[in-house]
Short mmCIF file of C-alpha atoms in Angstrom, two decimals:
data_model
loop_
_atom_site.label_atom_id
_atom_site.label_comp_id
_atom_site.label_asym_id
_atom_site.label_seq_id
_atom_site.Cartn_x
_atom_site.Cartn_y
_atom_site.Cartn_z
CA MET A 23 0.00 0.00 0.00
CA ALA A 24 3.03 2.25 0.32
CA GLY A 25 3.25 4.92 -2.33
CA TYR A 26 -0.47 5.05 -2.75
CA SER A 27 -1.27 8.73 -3.28
CA PHE A 28 -4.66 9.02 -1.64
CA THR A 29 -6.20 7.69 1.50
CA ARG A 30 -8.74 4.92 1.81
CA ARG A 31 -11.58 7.33 2.55
CA ARG A 32 -10.79 9.43 -0.51
CA ALA A 33 -10.62 6.29 -2.65
CA ILE A 34 -14.02 5.14 -1.48
CA ILE A 35 -15.59 8.57 -2.02
CA LEU A 36 -14.03 8.78 -5.47
CA LEU A 37 -15.29 5.32 -6.44
CA SER A 38 -18.79 6.07 -5.16
CA LEU A 39 -18.98 9.38 -7.01
CA THR A 40 -17.70 7.77 -10.22
CA SER A 41 -20.34 5.04 -9.97
CA VAL A 42 -23.14 7.52 -9.39
CA LEU A 43 -21.92 9.68 -12.27
CA LEU A 44 -21.74 6.72 -14.65
CA ILE A 45 -25.16 5.40 -13.64
CA THR A 46 -26.70 8.85 -14.07
CA LEU A 47 -25.08 9.32 -17.46
CA ASP A 48 -26.24 5.92 -18.67
CA LEU A 49 -29.80 6.31 -17.38
CA ARG A 50 -30.04 9.65 -19.15
CA GLY A 51 -29.00 7.97 -22.41
CA SER A 52 -25.61 9.60 -22.78
CA SER A 53 -24.05 9.01 -26.18
CA ALA A 54 -20.59 8.87 -24.58
CA VAL A 55 -21.57 5.76 -22.61
CA ASN A 56 -23.04 4.13 -25.72
CA PHE A 57 -19.90 4.94 -27.68
CA THR A 58 -17.71 3.48 -24.94
CA ARG A 59 -19.77 0.29 -24.88
CA SER A 60 -19.65 0.04 -28.66
CA ALA A 61 -15.87 0.60 -28.76
CA PHE A 62 -15.34 -1.93 -25.99
CA GLY A 63 -17.48 -4.42 -27.93
CA SER A 64 -15.25 -4.01 -30.97
CA ILE A 65 -12.12 -4.67 -28.90
CA PHE A 66 -13.60 -7.47 -26.85
CA ARG A 67 -15.23 -9.39 -29.71
CA PRO A 68 -12.00 -11.08 -30.98
CA ILE A 69 -11.01 -12.06 -27.43
CA GLU A 70 -14.44 -13.56 -26.86
CA SER A 71 -14.35 -15.43 -30.16
CA ALA A 72 -10.94 -16.90 -29.36
CA THR A 73 -12.11 -17.96 -25.91
CA ARG A 74 -15.23 -19.51 -27.41
CA VAL A 75 -13.10 -21.62 -29.75
CA VAL A 76 -10.78 -22.71 -26.93
CA THR A 77 -13.55 -23.55 -24.49
CA ARG A 78 -15.87 -25.26 -26.97
CA PRO A 79 -14.64 -28.79 -26.11
CA ILE A 80 -15.35 -28.11 -22.43
CA GLN A 81 -18.82 -26.81 -23.28
CA ASN A 82 -19.50 -29.83 -25.47
CA THR A 83 -18.39 -32.17 -22.69
CA TRP A 84 -20.65 -30.40 -20.22
CA ASN A 85 -23.58 -30.53 -22.61
CA GLY A 86 -22.85 -34.19 -23.32
CA ILE A 87 -22.95 -35.01 -19.62
CA THR A 88 -25.99 -32.96 -18.68
CA ASN A 89 -28.16 -33.01 -21.79
CA TYR A 90 -27.50 -36.28 -23.60
CA ASN A 91 -30.77 -38.01 -22.71
CA ASP A 92 -32.77 -34.85 -23.33
CA VAL A 93 -31.21 -34.43 -26.76
CA LEU A 94 -32.03 -38.02 -27.72
CA ALA A 95 -35.63 -37.66 -26.61
CA GLU A 96 -35.98 -34.31 -28.31
CA ASN A 97 -34.48 -35.68 -31.51
CA ARG A 98 -37.07 -38.45 -31.58
CA ARG A 99 -39.87 -36.02 -30.91
CA LEU A 100 -38.64 -33.62 -33.57
CA ARG A 101 -38.52 -36.36 -36.20
CA ASP A 102 -42.17 -37.07 -35.53
CA LEU A 103 -42.95 -33.39 -35.61
CA VAL A 104 -41.15 -32.83 -38.91
CA ALA A 105 -43.04 -35.70 -40.52
CA TYR A 106 -46.29 -34.27 -39.20
CA ASP A 107 -45.54 -30.74 -40.29
CA GLU A 108 -44.27 -31.42 -43.79
CA GLY A 109 -47.72 -32.18 -45.12
CA ALA A 110 -49.32 -29.23 -43.43
CA THR A 111 -46.73 -26.69 -44.51
CA VAL A 112 -47.78 -26.49 -48.15
CA ALA A 113 -51.42 -25.95 -47.30
CA ALA A 114 -50.46 -23.45 -44.61
CA ILE A 115 -48.39 -21.36 -47.01
CA ALA A 116 -51.31 -21.23 -49.43
CA SER A 117 -53.67 -20.22 -46.64
CA VAL A 118 -51.38 -17.50 -45.35
CA ARG A 119 -51.00 -16.08 -48.85
CA GLU A 120 -54.74 -16.03 -49.29
CA ALA A 121 -55.14 -14.29 -45.95
CA GLN A 122 -52.50 -11.71 -46.83
CA GLU A 123 -54.13 -11.03 -50.19
CA LEU A 124 -57.44 -10.60 -48.46
CA LEU A 125 -55.95 -8.18 -45.92
CA ALA A 126 -54.21 -6.25 -48.69
CA LEU A 127 -57.44 -6.05 -50.69
CA ASN A 128 -59.18 -4.55 -47.69
CA GLY A 129 -56.36 -2.11 -47.07
CA LEU A 130 -55.35 -3.71 -43.78
CA PRO A 131 -51.73 -3.91 -42.66
CA THR A 132 -50.00 -7.26 -43.11
CA LEU A 133 -46.64 -8.63 -42.07
CA ALA A 134 -45.85 -9.33 -45.73
CA GLY A 135 -45.44 -5.63 -46.37
CA ILE A 136 -42.73 -5.19 -43.75
CA SER A 137 -39.10 -5.77 -44.63
CA SER A 138 -37.02 -7.84 -42.29
CA CYS A 139 -33.43 -8.67 -41.48
CA THR A 140 -32.41 -12.22 -40.63
CA ALA A 141 -29.87 -12.51 -37.84
CA GLN A 142 -28.31 -15.15 -35.65
CA VAL A 143 -28.24 -15.21 -31.89
CA VAL A 144 -24.59 -15.12 -30.87
CA GLY A 145 -24.88 -14.79 -27.14
CA GLN A 146 -27.13 -14.29 -24.22
CA SER A 147 -26.85 -12.17 -21.12
CA PRO A 148 -24.33 -13.57 -18.65
CA SER A 149 -26.34 -12.00 -15.86
CA ASN A 150 -28.94 -13.88 -13.83
CA PHE A 151 -31.25 -10.88 -13.67
CA THR A 152 -31.74 -9.71 -17.27
CA GLN A 153 -33.23 -11.61 -20.19
CA THR A 154 -31.43 -10.41 -23.28
CA VAL A 155 -29.76 -12.02 -26.28
CA GLU A 156 -27.22 -10.59 -28.68
CA LEU A 157 -27.62 -10.72 -32.48
CA ASN A 158 -24.86 -10.63 -35.07
CA ARG A 159 -26.55 -7.91 -37.15
CA GLY A 160 -26.86 -4.26 -36.32
CA SER A 161 -27.46 -0.86 -37.82
CA GLU A 162 -25.77 -1.92 -41.08
CA CYS A 163 -28.83 -4.11 -41.71
CA GLY A 164 -31.27 -1.32 -40.90
CA ILE A 165 -31.99 -2.45 -37.35
CA LYS A 166 -33.11 0.28 -34.96
CA VAL A 167 -34.10 0.41 -31.33
CA GLY A 168 -37.62 -0.85 -30.67
CA MET A 169 -37.96 -3.15 -33.67
CA PRO A 170 -39.78 -6.44 -32.96
CA VAL A 171 -37.85 -9.70 -33.22
CA LEU A 172 -39.43 -13.06 -34.00
CA ASN A 173 -38.37 -16.54 -34.93
CA ALA A 174 -40.22 -19.24 -36.82
CA ALA A 175 -42.48 -19.94 -33.83
CA GLY A 176 -43.43 -16.41 -32.92
CA MET A 177 -42.49 -13.23 -31.13
CA ILE A 178 -39.34 -13.28 -28.99
CA GLY A 179 -38.72 -9.64 -28.03
CA LYS A 180 -37.62 -6.19 -29.10
CA VAL A 181 -34.33 -4.53 -29.94
CA THR A 182 -33.01 -2.37 -27.09
CA ASP A 183 -29.45 -1.53 -28.15
CA VAL A 184 -28.02 -1.26 -31.65
CA TYR A 185 -24.38 -1.10 -32.67
CA SER A 186 -22.91 -1.25 -36.16
CA LYS A 187 -22.65 -5.05 -36.39
CA ARG A 188 -24.53 -6.29 -33.37
CA SER A 189 -27.69 -5.58 -31.46
CA VAL A 190 -29.19 -6.54 -28.13
CA VAL A 191 -32.72 -7.93 -27.85
CA MET A 192 -34.81 -7.76 -24.70
CA LEU A 193 -36.76 -11.02 -24.52
CA ILE A 194 -40.50 -11.05 -24.09
CA THR A 195 -39.93 -12.77 -20.73
CA ASP A 196 -38.04 -9.79 -19.30
CA PRO A 197 -40.00 -8.06 -16.53
CA GLY A 198 -39.40 -4.76 -18.30
CA TYR A 199 -41.23 -5.89 -21.44
CA SER A 200 -44.84 -5.00 -22.14
CA LEU A 201 -46.86 -5.42 -25.32
CA SER A 202 -50.49 -4.95 -26.26
CA VAL A 203 -51.96 -8.25 -27.40
CA LYS A 204 -55.22 -9.81 -28.54
CA VAL A 205 -56.69 -12.98 -27.13
CA VAL A 206 -58.74 -14.85 -29.69
CA ASN A 207 -61.48 -16.65 -27.80
CA THR A 208 -63.81 -19.19 -29.35
CA PRO A 209 -67.42 -18.32 -28.53
CA PRO A 210 -69.41 -20.81 -26.48
CA THR A 211 -71.45 -23.18 -28.66
CA THR A 212 -75.20 -23.63 -28.03
CA THR A 213 -76.55 -27.13 -28.45
CA THR A 214 -80.30 -27.84 -28.89
CA THR A 215 -81.36 -31.28 -27.78
CA THR A 216 -84.64 -32.74 -29.09
CA VAL A 217 -86.22 -35.48 -27.00
CA PRO A 218 -87.76 -38.26 -29.22
CA GLY A 219 -91.57 -38.24 -29.21
CA GLN A 220 -91.85 -34.54 -28.38
CA VAL A 221 -92.63 -31.73 -30.73
CA ALA A 222 -89.60 -29.83 -31.83
CA PRO A 223 -89.44 -26.38 -30.23
CA SER A 224 -89.08 -24.67 -33.58
CA THR A 225 -92.61 -24.15 -34.97
CA THR A 226 -92.18 -20.97 -36.99
CA SER A 227 -93.24 -21.02 -40.61
CA THR A 228 -90.40 -18.82 -41.82
CA THR A 229 -87.93 -20.72 -43.85
CA THR A 230 -84.32 -19.78 -43.32
CA THR A 231 -81.64 -21.30 -45.41
CA THR A 232 -78.27 -21.50 -43.78
CA THR A 233 -75.35 -22.07 -46.06
CA THR A 234 -72.19 -23.18 -44.43
CA THR A 235 -69.09 -23.31 -46.55
CA THR A 236 -66.77 -25.97 -45.31
CA ILE A 237 -63.24 -25.98 -46.52
CA PRO A 238 -61.15 -29.02 -45.60
CA ARG A 239 -59.59 -27.99 -42.31
CA THR A 240 -55.85 -27.96 -42.32
CA THR A 241 -54.23 -27.75 -38.94
CA THR A 242 -50.99 -25.85 -39.22
CA SER A 243 -50.26 -25.49 -35.57
CA THR A 244 -51.33 -26.90 -32.27
CA ILE A 245 -52.97 -23.64 -31.32
CA LYS A 246 -56.64 -24.26 -30.86
CA GLY A 247 -58.82 -22.22 -33.17
CA PHE A 248 -55.91 -20.66 -35.04
CA THR A 249 -55.92 -22.07 -38.54
CA PRO A 250 -55.35 -19.23 -40.98
CA GLY A 251 -57.50 -19.68 -44.05
CA GLY A 252 -58.71 -23.01 -42.79
CA THR A 253 -62.28 -22.02 -42.02
CA ALA A 254 -64.84 -19.71 -43.50
CA ALA A 255 -67.55 -17.93 -41.59
CA PRO A 256 -71.01 -19.50 -42.01
CA THR A 257 -73.31 -17.29 -44.03
CA THR A 258 -77.08 -16.79 -43.88
CA THR A 259 -79.04 -16.32 -47.06
CA GLN A 260 -82.43 -14.64 -46.81
CA PRO A 261 -85.27 -16.46 -48.56
CA LEU A 262 -87.15 -15.17 -51.60
CA LEU A 263 -90.69 -13.96 -51.26
CA PRO A 264 -93.46 -16.13 -52.86
CA GLY A 265 -93.67 -15.61 -56.57
CA GLU A 266 -90.27 -14.01 -56.91
CA THR A 267 -87.36 -15.32 -58.81
CA THR A 268 -83.73 -14.58 -58.65
CA PRO A 269 -82.82 -11.94 -61.26
CA THR A 270 -80.78 -13.25 -64.11
CA GLY A 271 -78.56 -11.72 -66.72
CA THR A 272 -76.83 -8.41 -66.11
CA VAL A 273 -79.43 -7.24 -63.59
CA GLY A 274 -77.90 -7.16 -60.14
CA PRO A 275 -79.63 -8.66 -57.16
CA ASN A 276 -79.81 -5.38 -55.21
CA GLN A 277 -82.56 -3.57 -57.03
CA PRO A 278 -84.21 -0.42 -55.67
CA GLY A 279 -87.11 -1.24 -53.38
CA LYS A 280 -86.33 -4.92 -53.35
CA ASN A 281 -83.65 -5.07 -50.79
CA THR A 282 -85.70 -7.27 -48.50
CA SER A 283 -85.88 -10.02 -51.01
CA SER A 284 -82.48 -9.86 -52.58
CA PRO A 285 -80.19 -12.73 -51.61
CA ILE A 286 -77.82 -10.74 -49.45
CA THR A 287 -75.13 -12.77 -47.78
CA VAL A 288 -74.34 -11.70 -44.26
CA PRO A 289 -71.79 -13.22 -41.96
CA ALA A 290 -73.15 -14.72 -38.81
CA GLY A 291 -71.15 -12.59 -36.41
CA ALA A 292 -72.07 -14.52 -33.33
CA ASP A 293 -70.13 -17.53 -34.55
CA LEU A 294 -66.91 -15.68 -35.34
CA PRO A 295 -64.01 -15.96 -32.93
CA LEU A 296 -64.12 -13.09 -30.42
CA ARG A 297 -61.10 -10.95 -29.65
CA GLU A 298 -60.17 -9.01 -26.59
CA THR A 299 -57.09 -6.88 -26.04
CA GLY A 300 -54.83 -6.71 -23.01
CA ALA A 301 -51.25 -6.00 -22.00
CA LEU A 302 -48.70 -8.80 -21.96
CA GLU A 303 -45.98 -8.45 -19.32
CA GLY A 304 -42.87 -10.58 -18.86
CA ARG A 305 -42.05 -12.11 -15.48
CA GLY A 306 -38.63 -13.66 -15.98
CA LEU A 307 -37.49 -16.87 -17.62
CA THR A 308 -38.89 -19.17 -14.96
CA LYS A 309 -42.43 -17.77 -15.02
CA ASN A 310 -44.87 -17.46 -17.88
CA PRO A 311 -45.78 -13.92 -18.95
CA VAL A 312 -49.22 -12.66 -17.97
CA ILE A 313 -51.89 -10.61 -19.70
CA ARG A 314 -53.60 -7.89 -17.68
CA PHE A 315 -56.42 -5.47 -18.39
CA ILE A 316 -58.66 -8.01 -20.07
CA GLU A 317 -62.19 -6.76 -19.64
CA ASN A 318 -65.04 -8.84 -18.28
CA GLN A 319 -67.33 -8.70 -21.31
CA PRO A 320 -70.32 -11.04 -21.32
CA ARG A 321 -70.06 -11.54 -25.08
CA PHE A 322 -66.39 -12.46 -24.79
CA GLY A 323 -67.27 -15.07 -22.20
CA SER A 324 -64.73 -16.90 -20.10
CA VAL A 325 -61.35 -17.27 -21.72
CA ALA A 326 -60.59 -20.82 -22.72
CA VAL A 327 -57.21 -22.36 -21.96
CA GLY A 328 -55.44 -22.82 -25.28
CA SER A 329 -56.85 -19.66 -26.88
CA PRO A 330 -54.23 -18.10 -29.16
CA VAL A 331 -52.56 -14.83 -28.20
CA ILE A 332 -51.38 -12.53 -30.98
CA SER A 333 -50.04 -8.99 -31.13
CA SER A 334 -52.77 -6.40 -31.47
CA GLY A 335 -50.91 -3.75 -33.44
CA GLY A 336 -52.04 -0.17 -33.36
CA ALA A 337 -50.39 3.23 -33.56
CA THR A 338 -48.53 3.02 -30.27
CA SER A 339 -47.94 -0.73 -30.17
CA LEU A 340 -44.41 -2.14 -30.10
CA ALA A 341 -45.22 -4.62 -32.88
CA PRO A 342 -47.41 -4.89 -35.97
CA PRO A 343 -50.62 -6.88 -35.65
CA ASP A 344 -51.09 -10.63 -35.86
CA ILE A 345 -47.68 -11.88 -34.76
CA VAL A 346 -48.17 -15.16 -32.91
CA ILE A 347 -47.09 -14.95 -29.28
CA GLY A 348 -48.46 -18.09 -27.66
CA THR A 349 -51.50 -19.62 -26.07
CA VAL A 350 -53.35 -19.06 -22.83
CA SER A 351 -52.08 -21.64 -20.35
CA ARG A 352 -53.92 -20.58 -17.20
CA VAL A 353 -56.78 -18.26 -16.33
CA VAL A 354 -56.74 -16.58 -12.93
CA LYS A 355 -60.15 -15.12 -12.15
CA ARG A 356 -60.22 -11.97 -10.05
CA SER A 357 -63.03 -10.43 -8.09
CA GLY A 358 -64.94 -7.24 -8.83
CA THR A 359 -64.43 -5.34 -12.03
CA LEU A 360 -60.93 -6.64 -12.44
CA GLY A 361 -60.72 -8.78 -15.50
CA PRO A 362 -59.08 -12.18 -15.45
CA LEU A 363 -55.32 -12.58 -15.35
CA LEU A 364 -54.11 -14.83 -18.15
CA GLU A 365 -50.86 -16.77 -18.11
CA VAL A 366 -49.38 -17.28 -21.55
CA LYS A 367 -47.35 -20.23 -22.78
CA LEU A 368 -45.04 -18.70 -25.37
CA SER A 369 -44.77 -20.32 -28.79
CA ALA A 370 -41.06 -19.62 -29.16
CA ASN A 371 -38.60 -21.85 -27.33
CA PHE A 372 -36.26 -19.47 -25.53
CA ASP A 373 -33.76 -22.17 -24.61
CA ASN A 374 -32.73 -22.75 -28.20
CA LEU A 375 -32.83 -19.44 -30.02
CA ASN A 376 -30.74 -19.48 -33.18
CA PHE A 377 -31.91 -17.69 -36.31
CA VAL A 378 -34.33 -14.84 -35.80
CA ARG A 379 -36.00 -12.21 -37.95
CA VAL A 380 -35.95 -8.54 -37.04
CA LEU A 381 -38.95 -6.78 -38.56
CA LEU A 382 -37.78 -3.40 -39.84
CA TYR A 383 -40.77 -1.77 -38.21
CA GLN A 384 -39.96 0.93 -35.71
CA PRO A 385 -42.90 1.78 -33.48
CA ILE A 386 -43.79 5.44 -33.09
CA THR A 387 -43.11 5.27 -29.36
CA GLU A 388 -39.53 4.12 -29.95
CA ARG A 389 -38.62 6.73 -32.51
CA PRO A 390 -36.22 9.40 -31.26
CA ALA A 391 -37.92 12.73 -30.74
CA ALA A 392 -37.08 15.43 -33.25
CA PRO A 393 -34.69 18.06 -31.85
CA MET B 27 7.93 5.93 -25.94
CA ILE B 28 8.55 2.19 -25.73
CA GLU B 29 9.79 2.58 -22.17
CA ARG B 30 6.55 4.31 -21.28
CA LEU B 31 4.57 1.48 -22.81
CA VAL B 32 6.58 -1.05 -20.84
CA VAL B 33 5.97 0.90 -17.64
CA LEU B 34 2.26 1.03 -18.47
CA ALA B 35 2.17 -2.69 -19.19
CA GLU B 36 3.93 -3.39 -15.90
CA ALA B 37 1.38 -1.36 -13.93
CA ARG B 38 -0.59 -3.63 -11.68
CA TYR B 39 -3.97 -2.36 -12.76
CA THR B 40 -3.05 -2.94 -16.41
CA ARG B 41 -2.38 -6.55 -15.57
CA LEU B 42 -5.65 -6.66 -13.66
CA ILE B 43 -7.51 -5.35 -16.73
CA LEU B 44 -5.91 -8.05 -18.87
CA VAL B 45 -6.84 -10.74 -16.36
CA GLY B 46 -10.30 -9.16 -16.15
CA LEU B 47 -10.72 -9.39 -19.92
CA LEU B 48 -9.76 -13.06 -19.77
CA PHE B 49 -12.30 -13.69 -17.02
CA LEU B 50 -14.91 -11.66 -18.90
CA SER B 51 -14.44 -13.76 -22.02
CA LEU B 52 -14.86 -16.89 -19.89
CA GLN B 53 -17.95 -15.35 -18.31
CA THR B 54 -19.61 -14.60 -21.65
CA THR B 55 -18.76 -17.96 -23.23
CA ILE B 56 -18.26 -21.05 -21.12
CA PHE B 57 -19.93 -19.89 -17.90
CA ASN B 58 -22.80 -18.52 -19.91
CA GLU B 59 -23.49 -21.96 -21.35
CA MET B 60 -22.73 -24.06 -18.29
CA ARG B 61 -25.54 -23.24 -15.91
CA PRO B 62 -25.78 -25.68 -13.00
CA PHE B 63 -29.32 -25.53 -11.56
CA GLY B 64 -30.06 -22.88 -14.21
CA VAL B 65 -27.71 -20.37 -12.59
CA SER B 66 -25.01 -18.48 -14.46
CA LEU B 67 -21.81 -18.70 -12.41
CA GLN B 68 -20.20 -15.33 -11.75
CA VAL B 69 -16.44 -15.44 -12.21
CA MET B 70 -16.24 -11.65 -12.38
CA LEU B 71 -17.60 -11.51 -8.83
CA LEU B 72 -15.06 -14.17 -7.87
CA LEU B 73 -12.27 -12.00 -9.29
CA ALA B 74 -13.44 -8.92 -7.41
CA GLY B 75 -13.67 -10.78 -4.12
CA SER B 76 -10.32 -12.50 -4.62
CA CYS B 77 -8.60 -9.15 -5.21
CA GLY B 78 -9.85 -7.99 -1.83
CA LEU B 79 -8.72 -11.21 -0.16
CA ALA B 80 -5.32 -10.98 -1.79
CA LYS B 81 -4.50 -7.31 -1.30
CA GLY B 82 -6.74 -5.87 1.38
CA SER B 83 -9.81 -3.68 1.41
CA GLN B 84 -8.53 -0.52 -0.34
CA THR B 85 -6.93 -2.28 -3.30
CA GLY B 86 -9.85 -4.68 -3.29
CA ALA B 87 -12.31 -1.82 -3.69
CA VAL B 88 -10.40 -0.26 -6.61
CA ALA B 89 -9.83 -3.66 -8.26
CA GLY B 90 -13.47 -4.60 -7.74
CA PHE B 91 -14.53 -1.33 -9.34
CA ILE B 92 -12.36 -2.00 -12.41
CA VAL B 93 -13.61 -5.59 -12.73
CA GLY B 94 -17.21 -4.43 -12.34
CA LEU B 95 -16.75 -1.73 -14.94
CA LEU B 96 -15.49 -4.35 -17.41
CA TYR B 97 -18.59 -6.43 -16.67
CA ASP B 98 -20.83 -3.38 -17.15
CA MET B 99 -19.49 -3.01 -20.67
CA VAL B 100 -21.19 -6.24 -21.80
CA LEU B 101 -24.37 -5.96 -19.75
CA THR B 102 -27.46 -3.94 -20.56
CA THR B 103 -27.82 -2.72 -17.00
CA PRO B 104 -26.78 0.87 -16.21
CA MET B 105 -23.07 1.45 -16.55
CA GLY B 106 -21.38 1.69 -13.15
CA LEU B 107 -23.89 -0.45 -11.29
CA CYS B 108 -21.83 -3.65 -11.22
CA ALA B 109 -18.74 -1.51 -10.67
CA ALA B 110 -20.23 -0.08 -7.48
CA VAL B 111 -21.41 -3.49 -6.23
CA PHE B 112 -18.13 -5.23 -7.03
CA ALA B 113 -16.18 -2.42 -5.37
CA VAL B 114 -18.16 -3.06 -2.20
CA VAL B 115 -17.53 -6.80 -2.55
CA GLY B 116 -13.77 -6.24 -3.00
CA TYR B 117 -13.69 -3.90 -0.03
CA LEU B 118 -15.66 -6.28 2.19
CA ALA B 119 -13.49 -9.25 1.22
CA GLY B 120 -10.38 -7.42 2.39
CA PHE B 121 -12.09 -5.91 5.41
CA VAL B 122 -13.60 -9.17 6.67
CA HIS B 123 -10.30 -10.96 6.38
CA THR B 124 -8.51 -8.46 8.61
CA PHE B 125 -10.41 -9.94 11.54
CA VAL B 126 -8.83 -13.36 10.97
CA HIS B 127 -5.82 -13.78 13.22
CA GLU B 128 -4.03 -16.49 11.25
CA SER B 129 -5.67 -17.02 7.94
CA THR B 130 -6.04 -20.55 6.64
CA TRP B 131 -7.22 -21.90 3.30
CA TRP B 132 -10.68 -22.60 4.65
CA SER B 133 -11.05 -19.17 6.24
CA ARG B 134 -10.32 -17.63 2.84
CA MET B 135 -12.85 -19.88 1.16
CA LEU B 136 -15.38 -18.97 3.83
CA ALA B 137 -14.74 -15.27 3.30
CA SER B 138 -15.14 -15.70 -0.45
CA LEU B 139 -18.40 -17.56 0.10
CA GLY B 140 -19.72 -14.80 2.36
CA VAL B 141 -18.87 -11.88 0.13
CA SER B 142 -20.27 -13.73 -2.90
CA VAL B 143 -23.60 -14.13 -1.13
CA ILE B 144 -23.58 -10.45 -0.22
CA GLY B 145 -22.69 -9.50 -3.80
CA MET B 146 -25.44 -11.63 -5.29
CA PHE B 147 -28.00 -10.02 -2.98
CA MET B 148 -26.70 -6.52 -3.61
CA LEU B 149 -26.91 -6.85 -7.40
CA PRO B 150 -30.70 -7.32 -7.67
CA ILE B 151 -31.21 -4.67 -4.98
CA ALA B 152 -29.12 -2.22 -7.01
CA PHE B 153 -31.03 -3.17 -10.18
CA THR B 154 -34.30 -2.51 -8.38
CA ILE B 155 -33.09 0.87 -7.13
CA THR B 156 -32.26 1.91 -10.69
CA GLY B 157 -35.73 0.99 -11.92
CA ALA B 158 -35.60 -2.68 -12.95
CA GLU B 159 -38.66 -4.73 -12.02
CA GLY B 160 -39.12 -8.34 -11.10
CA VAL B 161 -35.47 -9.12 -10.29
CA LEU B 162 -35.82 -9.18 -6.52
CA THR B 163 -37.52 -12.56 -6.16
CA THR B 164 -37.01 -15.67 -4.07
CA GLU B 165 -34.89 -17.03 -6.90
CA VAL B 166 -32.09 -14.78 -5.64
CA PHE B 167 -31.54 -17.26 -2.79
CA LEU B 168 -30.82 -20.10 -5.22
CA VAL B 169 -28.62 -17.88 -7.39
CA ALA B 170 -26.64 -16.62 -4.39
CA SER B 171 -26.17 -20.13 -2.99
CA VAL B 172 -24.90 -21.67 -6.23
CA VAL B 173 -22.65 -18.72 -7.06
CA ALA B 174 -21.24 -18.61 -3.52
CA VAL B 175 -20.38 -22.32 -3.42
CA PHE B 176 -18.71 -22.11 -6.83
CA ASN B 177 -16.74 -18.99 -5.89
CA ALA B 178 -15.63 -20.55 -2.61
CA ALA B 179 -14.39 -23.62 -4.46
CA LEU B 180 -12.32 -21.53 -6.87
CA SER B 181 -11.26 -18.80 -4.45
CA LEU B 182 -7.75 -20.13 -3.77
CA PRO B 183 -6.50 -20.28 -7.40
CA ALA B 184 -8.29 -16.99 -8.12
CA GLU B 185 -6.57 -15.36 -5.14
CA TRP B 186 -3.21 -16.63 -6.32
CA LEU B 187 -3.91 -15.12 -9.75
CA CYS B 188 -4.92 -11.79 -8.18
CA ASN B 189 -1.78 -11.82 -6.05
CA TRP B 190 0.23 -12.12 -9.22
CA ALA B 191 -1.79 -9.54 -11.15
CA ILE B 192 -1.83 -6.72 -8.61
CA ARG B 193 1.53 -7.19 -6.91
CA ASP B 194 3.51 -4.00 -6.36
CA GLU B 195 5.46 -2.52 -9.27
CA ALA B 196 8.73 -2.65 -7.32
CA LEU B 197 8.46 -6.44 -7.11
CA VAL B 198 7.81 -6.74 -10.83
CA ARG B 199 11.00 -4.92 -11.73
#
């Protein structure tokens, strides 16, 4: 300790003040701190890569010891899954294209219109208290802070830090993450039972023809009720009045004064899947995220376990609409006007993140304010 | 010019930074993948504590601060947060050990275990103070236990390394 120019008390005060100064600068978004981190990343990257190469055999040995049985079981399961999915993929692609065309025709936003950048996960946070991963693409690919990141299964998070050739993604499981989502609930079905020997309850003389278009159902995922393009809404056709015929030739069915008898096709809204919005919040890697602020609407009914959860979109949302997030795994009912609390089982597997897609969609809330 | 560079390279904190970079690369690669009981082992915390054990509280605090600052560079948490916590850990490691009359290998391991537990509790508390949510959970007990046992097991070689890294300049020449 001899030759040390300042005393212990001064050293401690100096260290404390430096820490407070650095924390304050970083929390206020200082560009100097970001530059320092970026420069350090450039210097540290080769050292890290060299260490990764050297320590790979040790990692492989560790994984061999701890995960061998799991890998075998997973391999078997994946083979079955691949065989199952191959047939469904072709039909699913066709359905998704049809859905996108339909959305585009109606002027609705679709994911197809958003450019993306494919990146690989090169590391995860070494800390036990933050859920982040690092990607090998950065601003050179057009990535900006706030852009949503997804993999083949669904949403995984949002970009929080961007450097020239790398970026950091906050996972959807991080307690600091929040996203507005939609829960697609299947409406309760009403069944009419007729006891043999009794008169049927329906005695009205009005004839109603119900046309139900049934397209062969193709299941593209295990999410209940979420088969894009797989089903069509049942339609109700109003009957013709006595003595009337359906107009032929170039005359349209909707003639003035005859709207009551024209065969107008209306969707039976009561049978369509119902949607309700809420806010998804992460709770760490060990707990499933939850959805709050779901309203208690009688028409929405009780939320079924297995109902799909997708991003809701909107002007201030962190992600465009209709990105798959997961399914409802548990419904916690709360008293009073509080809506239910929904636990969500995420579609993406966060233990094995590899290739991901960054949607080049920067939400309005994440855009830097104009000076 | 070259002489200045040599002097700089011989400075004990330069050697500590180099050792810190080595530990940081291990932290972000092998110890990031190997997670016993789902816990990421914290070799940077081990280094900070070992510096305090090796060279006393004052040097331990400065060394812990440097090690923590290196760790802050790769984390998304506010810069300076780990530096502050690790400085406290380095200081405590040196301070606690001054009470030991004749230090033995197990007393050093015990001290390393204790300061690691303190460090792993202080980190989530510091994160919470700076605005992070959901980090102060019961899981901290598991994390602190696993990290402390690991750090205690490796404290002796780490202390030897710190003794080498931050020895006085006069001894180097």
